[in-house]
């Protein structure tokens, strides 16, 4: 029998929508979570990317590439960012 008092918080890179759930869900590509015990993962901001599951951060796009929010990859752009 599982006791709610014995539940552990989900680690960084994972979320748990409901307190007391049995499983932690990994953040999907394009999302991250850098704080433990969170109920959701956050979208990577524009001009960043994350192509890994259970990420704790997003990476900046390199010069000459950009992305929209929640991206797993950066794409080539014809207009350089300032």
Coordinates of C-alpha atoms in Angstrom, one line a residue:
X1 CA 0.0 0.0 0.0
X2 CA 1.3 3.4 -0.9
X3 CA 1.0 6.3 1.5
X4 CA 0.8 9.8 0.2
X5 CA 3.1 10.9 3.0
X6 CA 5.8 8.7 1.5
X7 CA 5.6 10.2 -2.0
X8 CA 8.7 11.9 -3.3
X9 CA 8.8 15.1 -5.4
X10 CA 9.6 14.8 -9.1
X11 CA 13.1 15.8 -10.0
X12 CA 14.1 18.5 -12.3
X13 CA 13.2 17.7 -15.9
X14 CA 10.0 16.0 -14.9
X15 CA 6.5 17.1 -13.8
X16 CA 3.6 15.6 -12.0
X17 CA 0.2 17.1 -12.8
X18 CA -1.5 15.9 -9.6
X19 CA 0.0 15.7 -6.1
X20 CA 0.1 12.1 -5.1
X21 CA 0.4 10.7 -8.6
X22 CA 2.4 7.5 -8.9
X23 CA 4.5 8.7 -11.8
X24 CA 6.6 11.6 -12.9
X25 CA 6.3 12.6 -16.6
X26 CA 9.4 13.7 -18.5
X27 CA 9.4 17.1 -20.1
X28 CA 9.1 16.6 -23.8
X29 CA 11.2 18.0 -26.6
X30 CA 10.8 21.8 -26.7
X31 CA 10.1 22.0 -23.0
X32 CA 12.2 22.2 -19.8
X33 CA 11.8 22.3 -16.0
X34 CA 14.7 23.4 -13.8
X35 CA 13.0 23.2 -10.5
X36 CA 11.9 19.9 -8.7
X37 CA 8.4 19.3 -7.5
X38 CA 6.7 21.1 -10.4
X39 CA 3.2 20.4 -11.8
X40 CA 4.2 21.3 -15.4
X41 CA 7.1 21.8 -17.8
X42 CA 7.6 25.1 -19.5
X43 CA 8.0 25.9 -23.2
X44 CA 11.5 26.9 -24.4
X45 CA 11.4 30.6 -25.3
X46 CA 11.8 31.8 -28.8
X47 CA 15.3 31.6 -30.2
X48 CA 16.1 28.6 -28.0
X49 CA 15.8 24.9 -28.4
X50 CA 15.7 21.6 -26.6
X51 CA 15.8 18.3 -28.5
X52 CA 16.1 16.0 -25.4
X53 CA 13.5 14.5 -23.0
X54 CA 13.6 15.5 -19.4
X55 CA 15.6 18.6 -20.0
X56 CA 16.4 21.1 -17.3
X57 CA 17.3 24.0 -19.7
X58 CA 17.1 25.2 -23.3
X59 CA 20.0 26.1 -25.5
X60 CA 20.3 29.3 -27.5
X61 CA 20.1 29.1 -31.2
X62 CA 23.5 29.9 -32.9
X63 CA 23.9 33.0 -35.0
X64 CA 22.1 32.7 -38.3
X65 CA 19.4 30.4 -36.8
X66 CA 16.2 31.1 -34.9
X67 CA 13.2 29.3 -33.5
X68 CA 9.7 29.9 -32.2
X69 CA 8.7 29.1 -28.6
X70 CA 8.5 25.4 -27.7
X71 CA 11.0 24.3 -30.4
X72 CA 13.1 21.2 -30.5
X73 CA 15.4 22.6 -33.2
X74 CA 16.6 25.9 -34.5
X75 CA 16.2 26.7 -38.2
X76 CA 18.2 28.8 -40.7
X77 CA 17.0 32.3 -41.0
X78 CA 17.6 34.8 -43.8
X79 CA 17.3 37.8 -41.4
X80 CA 20.1 38.0 -38.8
X81 CA 19.0 38.6 -35.2
X82 CA 20.3 41.8 -33.6

